[in-house]
Amino acid sequence: MVRKFTGEELVVATHNNGKLRELREMFGDRIAKLTSAAEYGVESPEETGTTFIENALIKARVVAEATGKPALADDSGLCVNALNGAPGVYSADWAEEPGKPRDFYMAMERVQAEMGDNPDRSAYFVSCLVLAWPDGHFESVEGYVHGTLQFPPRGDKGHGYDPVFVPNGETRSYGEMTQEEKEKTSHRGDSFRKMLAKCF
Ligand code: IMP
């Protein structure tokens, strides 16, 4: 049976203040107290899973066990159909080189190079959300947005792979949209709405 969140406090498994602020806005007054793993001094675990749900579960469980409170974690990435779903859970890794800050222009170039002239330009973003309780129970949802990849990258808004991702029904890339415009169609908006409907 699906378990509902009934407590006062929910701990978000993140050290990113932007993410926490965004969630505070989305939850509104549905949650009395939204705190973060950083406030409890819980360090981020290594993401050793091979699926989005495994990684989100690893992050949520560590925080629920350390704080004794329900915890919410997310994991997301870009899946390219012509690349059999890559970079997928390794989306951030493709932007990494030892000793250097993350470079998503390098990651987007790698995607373009690996796609070559494959006519299938379709791709989707996935956002997996896991709500875990200290007793081990968890609930999960996945949100999606489907679109095509268009090179070269366009727009300086957004982050990660946004400048090459054009959601279906749009002509602009996510890099050319405001955060508000993007959230209406994004994988994160979708997974958040699904989690709200399921557990809140
Ligand atoms: P994580 O879920 O914080 O581990 O992030 C995974 C990676 O997926 C990010 O670093 C980005 O590379 C990519 N990603 C996830 N969501 C988006 C998005 O909305 N736009 C662009 N890139 C994204």
Short mmCIF file of C-alpha atoms and ligand atoms in Angstrom, two decimals:
data_model
loop_
_atom_site.label_atom_id
_atom_site.label_comp_id
_atom_site.label_asym_id
_atom_site.label_seq_id
_atom_site.Cartn_x
_atom_site.Cartn_y
_atom_site.Cartn_z
CA MET A 1 0.00 0.00 0.00
CA VAL A 2 1.21 3.51 -0.78
CA ARG A 3 2.38 5.32 2.34
CA LYS A 4 1.50 9.00 2.75
CA PHE A 5 3.75 11.62 4.32
CA THR A 6 2.09 12.64 7.58
CA GLY A 7 4.94 14.23 9.59
CA GLU A 8 5.90 17.83 10.23
CA GLU A 9 9.42 17.73 8.84
CA LEU A 10 10.85 16.47 5.57
CA VAL A 11 14.62 16.44 4.99
CA VAL A 12 15.79 16.99 1.41
CA ALA A 13 18.87 14.96 0.50
CA THR A 14 20.79 17.86 -1.02
CA HIS A 15 23.64 20.26 -0.36
CA ASN A 16 22.37 22.58 -3.04
CA ASN A 17 20.57 25.66 -1.69
CA GLY A 18 19.02 26.37 -5.09
CA LYS A 19 17.38 22.95 -5.13
CA LEU A 20 16.08 23.45 -1.58
CA ARG A 21 14.64 26.87 -2.45
CA GLU A 22 12.96 25.47 -5.56
CA LEU A 23 11.36 22.67 -3.52
CA ARG A 24 10.23 25.09 -0.81
CA GLU A 25 8.45 27.07 -3.51
CA MET A 26 6.83 23.99 -5.04
CA PHE A 27 5.66 22.51 -1.71
CA GLY A 28 4.27 25.86 -0.52
CA ASP A 29 2.45 25.37 2.77
CA ARG A 30 1.94 21.61 2.32
CA ILE A 31 4.97 20.95 4.58
CA ALA A 32 5.53 22.67 7.90
CA LYS A 33 9.31 22.29 7.88
CA LEU A 34 11.56 21.53 4.92
CA THR A 35 15.20 21.03 5.94
CA SER A 36 18.28 19.73 4.14
CA ALA A 37 20.97 17.06 4.60
CA ALA A 38 23.50 19.90 4.74
CA GLU A 39 21.79 21.38 7.83
CA TYR A 40 22.20 18.00 9.56
CA GLY A 41 25.81 17.61 8.42
CA VAL A 42 24.98 14.42 6.50
CA GLU A 43 27.48 13.95 3.68
CA SER A 44 26.40 13.00 0.17
CA PRO A 45 27.01 9.30 -0.50
CA GLU A 46 28.66 8.00 -3.65
CA GLU A 47 26.10 7.40 -6.39
CA THR A 48 27.00 3.81 -7.20
CA GLY A 49 23.66 2.74 -8.71
CA THR A 50 23.12 1.94 -12.37
CA THR A 51 19.54 3.30 -12.50
CA PHE A 52 17.98 6.63 -11.49
CA ILE A 53 15.86 5.00 -8.83
CA GLU A 54 18.83 3.16 -7.27
CA ASN A 55 20.78 6.41 -6.98
CA ALA A 56 17.85 8.39 -5.58
CA LEU A 57 17.20 5.59 -3.08
CA ILE A 58 20.85 5.52 -1.95
CA LYS A 59 20.69 9.30 -1.30
CA ALA A 60 17.29 9.26 0.44
CA ARG A 61 18.12 6.26 2.66
CA VAL A 62 21.39 7.71 3.96
CA VAL A 63 19.57 10.86 5.08
CA ALA A 64 16.52 9.08 6.56
CA GLU A 65 18.77 6.76 8.58
CA ALA A 66 21.08 9.54 9.79
CA THR A 67 18.30 11.97 10.80
CA GLY A 68 15.52 9.56 11.84
CA LYS A 69 13.15 11.58 9.62
CA PRO A 70 11.52 11.00 6.22
CA ALA A 71 13.85 12.12 3.43
CA LEU A 72 13.34 13.14 -0.20
CA ALA A 73 16.02 12.65 -2.87
CA ASP A 74 16.13 13.06 -6.63
CA ASP A 75 18.27 11.78 -9.42
CA SER A 76 18.04 12.95 -12.99
CA GLY A 77 19.71 12.83 -16.35
CA LEU A 78 19.51 12.96 -20.13
CA CYS A 79 18.77 9.80 -22.14
CA VAL A 80 19.55 9.81 -25.86
CA ASN A 81 17.72 7.16 -27.89
CA ALA A 82 20.42 6.90 -30.57
CA LEU A 83 22.91 6.15 -27.76
CA ASN A 84 20.73 3.48 -26.11
CA GLY A 85 19.87 5.81 -23.24
CA ALA A 86 23.36 7.25 -22.59
CA PRO A 87 24.56 9.37 -20.84
CA GLY A 88 21.62 8.54 -18.50
CA VAL A 89 22.77 8.14 -14.89
CA TYR A 90 26.24 9.26 -16.03
CA SER A 91 25.01 12.66 -17.33
CA ALA A 92 27.08 14.65 -14.84
CA ASP A 93 30.12 12.37 -15.28
CA TRP A 94 30.31 13.19 -19.00
CA ALA A 95 31.05 16.81 -17.99
CA GLU A 96 33.93 15.85 -15.72
CA GLU A 97 37.66 15.77 -16.26
CA PRO A 98 40.10 15.23 -13.38
CA GLY A 99 41.06 18.49 -11.65
CA LYS A 100 38.67 20.66 -13.69
CA PRO A 101 35.23 22.17 -12.99
CA ARG A 102 32.28 20.48 -14.76
CA ASP A 103 32.10 21.47 -18.42
CA PHE A 104 28.75 20.73 -20.05
CA TYR A 105 29.87 22.18 -23.40
CA MET A 106 32.38 19.33 -23.52
CA ALA A 107 29.61 16.87 -22.55
CA MET A 108 27.27 18.21 -25.27
CA GLU A 109 30.08 17.90 -27.83
CA ARG A 110 30.60 14.29 -26.81
CA VAL A 111 26.88 13.57 -27.24
CA GLN A 112 26.97 15.17 -30.70
CA ALA A 113 30.11 13.22 -31.69
CA GLU A 114 28.70 9.89 -30.48
CA MET A 115 25.36 10.48 -32.29
CA GLY A 116 27.26 11.14 -35.53
CA ASP A 117 24.82 11.34 -38.43
CA ASN A 118 22.23 9.05 -36.85
CA PRO A 119 18.88 10.45 -38.07
CA ASP A 120 17.21 9.67 -34.71
CA ARG A 121 17.69 12.93 -32.75
CA SER A 122 15.14 12.08 -30.05
CA ALA A 123 16.01 12.26 -26.35
CA TYR A 124 14.34 12.67 -22.99
CA PHE A 125 15.15 13.94 -19.52
CA VAL A 126 14.23 11.75 -16.55
CA SER A 127 13.71 12.86 -12.96
CA CYS A 128 13.29 10.21 -10.30
CA LEU A 129 12.08 11.20 -6.82
CA VAL A 130 12.32 8.90 -3.81
CA LEU A 131 10.68 9.50 -0.44
CA ALA A 132 12.27 7.20 2.17
CA TRP A 133 11.34 6.61 5.80
CA PRO A 134 13.77 5.64 8.60
CA ASP A 135 12.16 2.16 8.83
CA GLY A 136 13.23 1.38 5.25
CA HIS A 137 9.90 1.93 3.47
CA PHE A 138 10.07 4.10 0.36
CA GLU A 139 7.88 5.46 -2.43
CA SER A 140 9.19 6.52 -5.84
CA VAL A 141 7.98 8.28 -8.99
CA GLU A 142 9.53 9.16 -12.35
CA GLY A 143 8.90 12.24 -14.47
CA TYR A 144 9.78 12.72 -18.13
CA VAL A 145 10.04 15.30 -20.86
CA HIS A 146 10.54 14.17 -24.45
CA GLY A 147 12.20 16.22 -27.15
CA THR A 148 14.98 16.41 -29.74
CA LEU A 149 18.63 17.36 -29.57
CA GLN A 150 19.67 20.27 -31.76
CA PHE A 151 23.25 21.39 -32.30
CA PRO A 152 24.99 23.77 -31.83
CA PRO A 153 23.87 24.62 -28.26
CA ARG A 154 21.53 27.65 -28.01
CA GLY A 155 20.77 30.00 -25.10
CA ASP A 156 22.52 30.84 -21.87
CA LYS A 157 19.71 30.16 -19.41
CA GLY A 158 19.32 26.89 -17.54
CA HIS A 159 22.10 24.42 -16.84
CA GLY A 160 23.61 21.11 -17.92
CA TYR A 161 22.34 19.92 -21.30
CA ASP A 162 19.59 22.56 -21.56
CA PRO A 163 21.11 24.42 -24.57
CA VAL A 164 20.74 21.39 -26.90
CA PHE A 165 17.37 20.09 -25.67
CA VAL A 166 14.23 21.25 -27.50
CA PRO A 167 11.07 19.85 -25.87
CA ASN A 168 8.40 18.49 -28.23
CA GLY A 169 5.99 21.20 -29.40
CA GLU A 170 8.61 23.98 -28.95
CA THR A 171 11.13 25.61 -31.24
CA ARG A 172 13.33 27.02 -28.48
CA SER A 173 15.83 25.01 -26.44
CA TYR A 174 15.56 24.87 -22.65
CA GLY A 175 18.63 27.12 -22.67
CA GLU A 176 16.49 29.84 -24.27
CA MET A 177 13.60 29.60 -21.77
CA THR A 178 13.14 31.12 -18.35
CA GLN A 179 13.03 28.76 -15.37
CA GLU A 180 9.28 29.33 -15.14
CA GLU A 181 8.66 28.43 -18.78
CA LYS A 182 10.84 25.34 -18.46
CA GLU A 183 9.13 24.03 -15.31
CA LYS A 184 5.78 23.84 -17.11
CA THR A 185 7.03 20.96 -19.28
CA SER A 186 10.09 19.70 -17.40
CA HIS A 187 10.78 16.22 -16.05
CA ARG A 188 11.22 17.74 -12.57
CA GLY A 189 7.82 19.43 -12.65
CA ASP A 190 6.30 16.12 -13.82
CA SER A 191 7.94 13.99 -11.09
CA PHE A 192 7.10 16.55 -8.41
CA ARG A 193 3.42 16.65 -9.39
CA LYS A 194 3.35 12.82 -9.41
CA MET A 195 4.94 12.65 -5.94
CA LEU A 196 2.48 15.22 -4.59
CA ALA A 197 -0.46 13.22 -5.92
CA LYS A 198 0.94 9.94 -4.55
CA CYS A 199 2.20 10.81 -1.06
CA PHE A 200 1.04 14.29 0.00
P1 IMP B 1 21.73 14.94 -10.51
O1 IMP B 1 20.34 14.42 -10.59
O2 IMP B 1 21.85 16.13 -9.62
O3 IMP B 1 22.71 13.84 -10.25
O4 IMP B 1 22.09 15.53 -11.95
C1 IMP B 1 22.28 14.73 -13.06
C2 IMP B 1 22.77 15.48 -14.27
O5 IMP B 1 21.75 15.35 -15.27
C3 IMP B 1 22.98 16.97 -14.15
O6 IMP B 1 24.26 17.29 -13.73
C4 IMP B 1 22.79 17.39 -15.61
O7 IMP B 1 23.93 17.03 -16.32
C5 IMP B 1 21.71 16.48 -16.11
N1 IMP B 1 20.40 17.12 -15.99
C6 IMP B 1 19.41 16.76 -15.16
N2 IMP B 1 18.34 17.57 -15.29
C7 IMP B 1 18.68 18.46 -16.24
C8 IMP B 1 17.98 19.58 -16.81
O8 IMP B 1 16.84 19.93 -16.48
N3 IMP B 1 18.67 20.26 -17.75
C9 IMP B 1 19.90 19.94 -18.13
N4 IMP B 1 20.59 18.93 -17.64
C10 IMP B 1 19.98 18.18 -16.69
#
